[in-house]
GROMACS .gro file of C-alpha atoms in nm:
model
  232
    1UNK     CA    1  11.078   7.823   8.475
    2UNK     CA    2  11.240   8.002   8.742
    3UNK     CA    3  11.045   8.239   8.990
    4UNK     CA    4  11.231   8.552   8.924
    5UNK     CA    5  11.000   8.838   9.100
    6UNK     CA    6  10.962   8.916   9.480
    7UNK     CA    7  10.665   9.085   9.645
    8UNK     CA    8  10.938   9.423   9.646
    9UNK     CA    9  10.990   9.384   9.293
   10UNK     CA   10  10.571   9.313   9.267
   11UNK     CA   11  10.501   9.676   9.465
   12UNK     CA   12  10.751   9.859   9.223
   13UNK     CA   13  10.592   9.736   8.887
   14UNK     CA   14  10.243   9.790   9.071
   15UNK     CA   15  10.322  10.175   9.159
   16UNK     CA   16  10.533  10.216   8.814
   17UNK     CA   17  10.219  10.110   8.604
   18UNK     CA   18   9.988  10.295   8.827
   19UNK     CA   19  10.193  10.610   8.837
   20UNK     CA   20  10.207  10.583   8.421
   21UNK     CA   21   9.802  10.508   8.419
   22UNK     CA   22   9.750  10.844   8.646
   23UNK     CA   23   9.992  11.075   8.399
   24UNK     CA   24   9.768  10.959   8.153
   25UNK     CA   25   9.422  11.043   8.326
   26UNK     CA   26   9.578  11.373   8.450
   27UNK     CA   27   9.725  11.491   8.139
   28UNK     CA   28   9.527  11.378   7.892
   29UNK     CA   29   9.848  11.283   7.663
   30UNK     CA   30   9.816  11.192   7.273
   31UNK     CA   31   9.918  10.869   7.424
   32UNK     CA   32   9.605  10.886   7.657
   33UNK     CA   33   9.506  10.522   7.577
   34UNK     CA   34   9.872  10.378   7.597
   35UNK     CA   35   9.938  10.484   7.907
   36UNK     CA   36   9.592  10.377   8.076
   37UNK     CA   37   9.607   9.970   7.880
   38UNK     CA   38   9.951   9.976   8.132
   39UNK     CA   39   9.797  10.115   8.420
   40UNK     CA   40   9.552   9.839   8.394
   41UNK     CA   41   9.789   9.623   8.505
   42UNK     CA   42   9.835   9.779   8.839
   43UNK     CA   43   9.500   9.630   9.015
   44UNK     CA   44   9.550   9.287   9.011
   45UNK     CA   45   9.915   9.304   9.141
   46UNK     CA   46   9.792   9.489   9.425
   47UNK     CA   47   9.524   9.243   9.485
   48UNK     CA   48   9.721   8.963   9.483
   49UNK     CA   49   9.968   9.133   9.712
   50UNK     CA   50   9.688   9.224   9.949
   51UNK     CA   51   9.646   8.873   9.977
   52UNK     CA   52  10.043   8.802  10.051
   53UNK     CA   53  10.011   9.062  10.324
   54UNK     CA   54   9.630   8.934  10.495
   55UNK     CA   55   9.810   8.581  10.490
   56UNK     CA   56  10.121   8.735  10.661
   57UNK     CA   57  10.049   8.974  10.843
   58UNK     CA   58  10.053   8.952  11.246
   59UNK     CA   59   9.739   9.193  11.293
   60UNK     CA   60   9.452   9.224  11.090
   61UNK     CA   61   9.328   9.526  11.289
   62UNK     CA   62   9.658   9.685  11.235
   63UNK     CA   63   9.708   9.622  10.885
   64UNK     CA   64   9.324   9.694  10.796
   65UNK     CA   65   9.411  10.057  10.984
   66UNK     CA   66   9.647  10.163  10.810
   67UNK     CA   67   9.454  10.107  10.475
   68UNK     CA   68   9.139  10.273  10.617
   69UNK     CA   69   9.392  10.568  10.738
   70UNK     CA   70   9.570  10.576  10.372
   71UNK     CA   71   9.238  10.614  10.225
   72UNK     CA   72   9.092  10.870  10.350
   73UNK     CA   73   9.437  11.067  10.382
   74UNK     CA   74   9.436  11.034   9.980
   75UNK     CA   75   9.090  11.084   9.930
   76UNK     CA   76   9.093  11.444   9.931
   77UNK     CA   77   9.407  11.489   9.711
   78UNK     CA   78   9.263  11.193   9.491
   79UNK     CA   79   8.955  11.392   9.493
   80UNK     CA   80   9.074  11.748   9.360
   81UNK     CA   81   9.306  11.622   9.131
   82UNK     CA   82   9.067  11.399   8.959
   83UNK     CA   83   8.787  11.550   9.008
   84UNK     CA   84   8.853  11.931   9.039
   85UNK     CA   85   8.639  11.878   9.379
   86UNK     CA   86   8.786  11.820   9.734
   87UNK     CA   87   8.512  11.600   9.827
   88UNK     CA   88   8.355  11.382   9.510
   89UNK     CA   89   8.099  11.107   9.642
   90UNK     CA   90   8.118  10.965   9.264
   91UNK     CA   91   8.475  10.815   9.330
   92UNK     CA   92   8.647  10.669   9.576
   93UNK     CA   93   9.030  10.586   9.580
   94UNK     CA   94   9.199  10.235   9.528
   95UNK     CA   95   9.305  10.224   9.940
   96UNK     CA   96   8.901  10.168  10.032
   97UNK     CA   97   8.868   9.891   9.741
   98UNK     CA   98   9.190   9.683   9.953
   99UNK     CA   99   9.060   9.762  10.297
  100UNK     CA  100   8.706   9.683  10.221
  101UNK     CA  101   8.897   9.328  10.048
  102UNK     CA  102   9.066   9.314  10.327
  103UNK     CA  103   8.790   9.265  10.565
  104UNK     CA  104   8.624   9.041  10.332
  105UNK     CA  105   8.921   8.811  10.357
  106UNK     CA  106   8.892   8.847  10.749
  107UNK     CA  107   8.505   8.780  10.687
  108UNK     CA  108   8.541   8.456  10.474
  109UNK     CA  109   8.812   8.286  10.696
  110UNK     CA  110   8.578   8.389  11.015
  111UNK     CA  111   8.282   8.189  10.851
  112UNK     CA  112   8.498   7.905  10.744
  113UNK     CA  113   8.611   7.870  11.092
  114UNK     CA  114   8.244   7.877  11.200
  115UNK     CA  115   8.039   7.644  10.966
  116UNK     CA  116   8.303   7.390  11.006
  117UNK     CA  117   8.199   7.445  11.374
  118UNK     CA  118   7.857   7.405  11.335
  119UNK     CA  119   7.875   7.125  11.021
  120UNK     CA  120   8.076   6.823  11.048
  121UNK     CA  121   7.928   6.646  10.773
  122UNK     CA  122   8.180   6.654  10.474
  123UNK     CA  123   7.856   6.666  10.230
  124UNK     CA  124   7.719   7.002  10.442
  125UNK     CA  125   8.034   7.159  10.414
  126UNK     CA  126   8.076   7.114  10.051
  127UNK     CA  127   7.731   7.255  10.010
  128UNK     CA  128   7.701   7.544  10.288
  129UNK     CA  129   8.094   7.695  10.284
  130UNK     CA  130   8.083   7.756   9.911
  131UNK     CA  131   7.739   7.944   9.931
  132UNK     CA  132   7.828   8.093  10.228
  133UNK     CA  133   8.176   8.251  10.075
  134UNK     CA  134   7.972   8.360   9.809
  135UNK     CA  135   7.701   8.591  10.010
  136UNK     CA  136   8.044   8.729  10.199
  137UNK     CA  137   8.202   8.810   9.843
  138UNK     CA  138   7.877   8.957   9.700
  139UNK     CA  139   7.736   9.189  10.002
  140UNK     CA  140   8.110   9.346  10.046
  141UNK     CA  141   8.089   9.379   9.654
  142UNK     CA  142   7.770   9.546   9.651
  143UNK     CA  143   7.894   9.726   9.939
  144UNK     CA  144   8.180   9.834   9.718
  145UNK     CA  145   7.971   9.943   9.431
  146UNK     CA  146   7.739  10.168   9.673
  147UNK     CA  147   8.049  10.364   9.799
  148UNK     CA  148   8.176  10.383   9.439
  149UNK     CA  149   8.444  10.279   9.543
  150UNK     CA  150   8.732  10.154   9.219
  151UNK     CA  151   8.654   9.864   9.028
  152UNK     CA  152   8.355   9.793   9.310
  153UNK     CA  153   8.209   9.478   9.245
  154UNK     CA  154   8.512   9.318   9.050
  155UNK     CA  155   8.822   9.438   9.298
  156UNK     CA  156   8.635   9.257   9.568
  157UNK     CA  157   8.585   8.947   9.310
  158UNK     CA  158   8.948   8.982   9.206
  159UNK     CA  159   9.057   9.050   9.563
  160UNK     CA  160   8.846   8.742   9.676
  161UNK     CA  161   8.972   8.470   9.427
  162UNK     CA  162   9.371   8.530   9.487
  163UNK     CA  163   9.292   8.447   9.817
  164UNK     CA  164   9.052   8.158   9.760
  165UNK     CA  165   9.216   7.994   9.469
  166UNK     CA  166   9.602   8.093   9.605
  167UNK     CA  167   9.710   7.724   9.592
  168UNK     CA  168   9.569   7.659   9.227
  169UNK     CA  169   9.670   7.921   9.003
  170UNK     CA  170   9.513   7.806   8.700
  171UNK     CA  171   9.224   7.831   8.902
  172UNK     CA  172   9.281   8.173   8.987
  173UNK     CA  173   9.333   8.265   8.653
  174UNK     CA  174   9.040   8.097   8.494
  175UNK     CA  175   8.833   8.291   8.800
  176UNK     CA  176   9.047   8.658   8.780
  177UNK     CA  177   9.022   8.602   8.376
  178UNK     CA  178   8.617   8.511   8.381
  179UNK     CA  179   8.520   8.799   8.643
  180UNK     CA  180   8.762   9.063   8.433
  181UNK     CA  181   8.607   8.938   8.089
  182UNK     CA  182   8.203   8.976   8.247
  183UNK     CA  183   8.250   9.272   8.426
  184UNK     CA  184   8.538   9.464   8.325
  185UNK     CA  185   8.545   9.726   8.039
  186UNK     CA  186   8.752   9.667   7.654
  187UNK     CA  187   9.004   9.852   7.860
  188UNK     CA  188   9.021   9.672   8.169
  189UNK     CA  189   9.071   9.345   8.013
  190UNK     CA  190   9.477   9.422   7.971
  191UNK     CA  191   9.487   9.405   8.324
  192UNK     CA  192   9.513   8.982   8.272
  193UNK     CA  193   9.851   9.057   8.179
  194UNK     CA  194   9.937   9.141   8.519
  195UNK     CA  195   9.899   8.753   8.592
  196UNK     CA  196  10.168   8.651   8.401
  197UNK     CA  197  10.397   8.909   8.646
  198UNK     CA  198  10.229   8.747   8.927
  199UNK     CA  199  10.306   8.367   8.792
  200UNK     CA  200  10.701   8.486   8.840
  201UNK     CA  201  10.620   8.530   9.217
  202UNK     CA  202  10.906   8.364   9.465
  203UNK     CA  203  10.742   8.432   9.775
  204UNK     CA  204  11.032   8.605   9.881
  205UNK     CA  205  11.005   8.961  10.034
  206UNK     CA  206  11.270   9.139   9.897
  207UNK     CA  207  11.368   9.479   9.993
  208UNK     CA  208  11.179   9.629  10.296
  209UNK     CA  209  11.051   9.988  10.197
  210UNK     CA  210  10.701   9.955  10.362
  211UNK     CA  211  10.706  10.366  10.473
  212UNK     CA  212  10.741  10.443  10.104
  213UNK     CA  213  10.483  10.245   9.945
  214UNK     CA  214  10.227  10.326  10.174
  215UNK     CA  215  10.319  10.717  10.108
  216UNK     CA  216  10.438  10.738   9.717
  217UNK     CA  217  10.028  10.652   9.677
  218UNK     CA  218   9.878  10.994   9.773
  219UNK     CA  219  10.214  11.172   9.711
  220UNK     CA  220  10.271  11.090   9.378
  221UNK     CA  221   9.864  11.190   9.287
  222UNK     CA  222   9.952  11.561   9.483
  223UNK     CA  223  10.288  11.604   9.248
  224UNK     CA  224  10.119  11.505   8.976
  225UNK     CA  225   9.835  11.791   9.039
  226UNK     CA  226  10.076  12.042   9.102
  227UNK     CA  227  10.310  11.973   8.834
  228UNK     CA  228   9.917  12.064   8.610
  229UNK     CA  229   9.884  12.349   8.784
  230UNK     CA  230  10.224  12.523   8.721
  231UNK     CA  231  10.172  12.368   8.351
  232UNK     CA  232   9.890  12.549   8.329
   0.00000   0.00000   0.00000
């Protein structure tokens, strides 16, 4: 079956079904539940495009910046439109979930590169790397669930297993589809529809509009608000 989607056309469905998730959680629609089952698709798009971009990027430290920078940009406008606060500690936007995943990509390719240092035996590293990967993935998780930041403990699994499992995908789904299905909500379980979008992947780029998606995130939220406000 032929791979029709590229990582552009991967961003727009990501910010389309996020964008229709948020009209829902502002507005409160009649079609309030709708709206948020397709916004749960936007997570693991991102994640898996988080990924794409930690595997191609040409510096970590720049790429992890800018994420850090988007976050806490947004967080005040994700904040008061929300939350009706400017600074609410009980939520924490989507950009800290990817650069906290971020770094724990950067974290579990570090240690790989240093137990195969340290343990040459092929029977050591089949024991140590996999336990190792798995203290990484649950300290940033926990990490993630302390900050509140979104979907805590699961983005970071989610995040974590697209990277790990990126040459087996039916590995990646049985891991994505396990980790939504344990800790995900009734809700949050449409989101494994988003890997059927992700199967159609090319690997190709596509159209280069890396200005706007890193903007439409917090921009979009603001218009959103405002358009409440003069709605009354």
């Amino acid at each position: 079956m032929k791979k029709c989607l590229s990582n552009f056309d991967l961003k727009l469905i990501a910010i389309i079904t996020m964008t229709i998730d948020h009209i829902g959680v502002v507005f409160g629609t009649p079609f309030y539940n709708l709206l948020r089952a397709v916004g749960r698709l936007s997570f693991p798009i991102f994640a898996f495009l988080l990924t794409e971009g930690y595997v191609h990027t040409k510096s970590f430290g720049k790429y992890f910046f800018r994420l850090l920078v988007l976050a806490l940009i947004s967080e005040v406008i994700y904040d008061y439109v929300f939350y009706g606060s400017f600074i609410y500690l009980e939520a924490n936007n989507i950009f800290f979930t990817l650069a906290l995943g971020l770094l724990t990509l950067w974290l579990l390719d570090k240690s790989r590169t240093l137990v195969k240092k340290y343990f040459k035996e092929k029977i050591d590293l089949t024991i140590i790397l996999p336990i190792t990967y798995l203290l990484i993935i649950v300290v940033m998780g926990l990490i993630a669930e302390f900050l509140n930041f979104s979907y805590g403990m699961l983005g970071i699994l989610v995040i974590s297993f697209f990277y790990l499992f990126k040459k087996n995908f039916p590995l990646t789904v049985l891991s994505v589809s396990l980790s939504t299905l344990i800790l995900g909500d009734t809700m949050q379980y449409f989101s494994l529809l988003s890997l059927i979008l992700i199967y159609f992947y090319n690997k190709k780029l596509g159209k280069k509009c890396k200005v706007f998606f890193y903007l439409y995130y917090p921009l979009h939220i603001l218009v959103l608000g405002v358009i409440r406000m003069l709605i009354g």
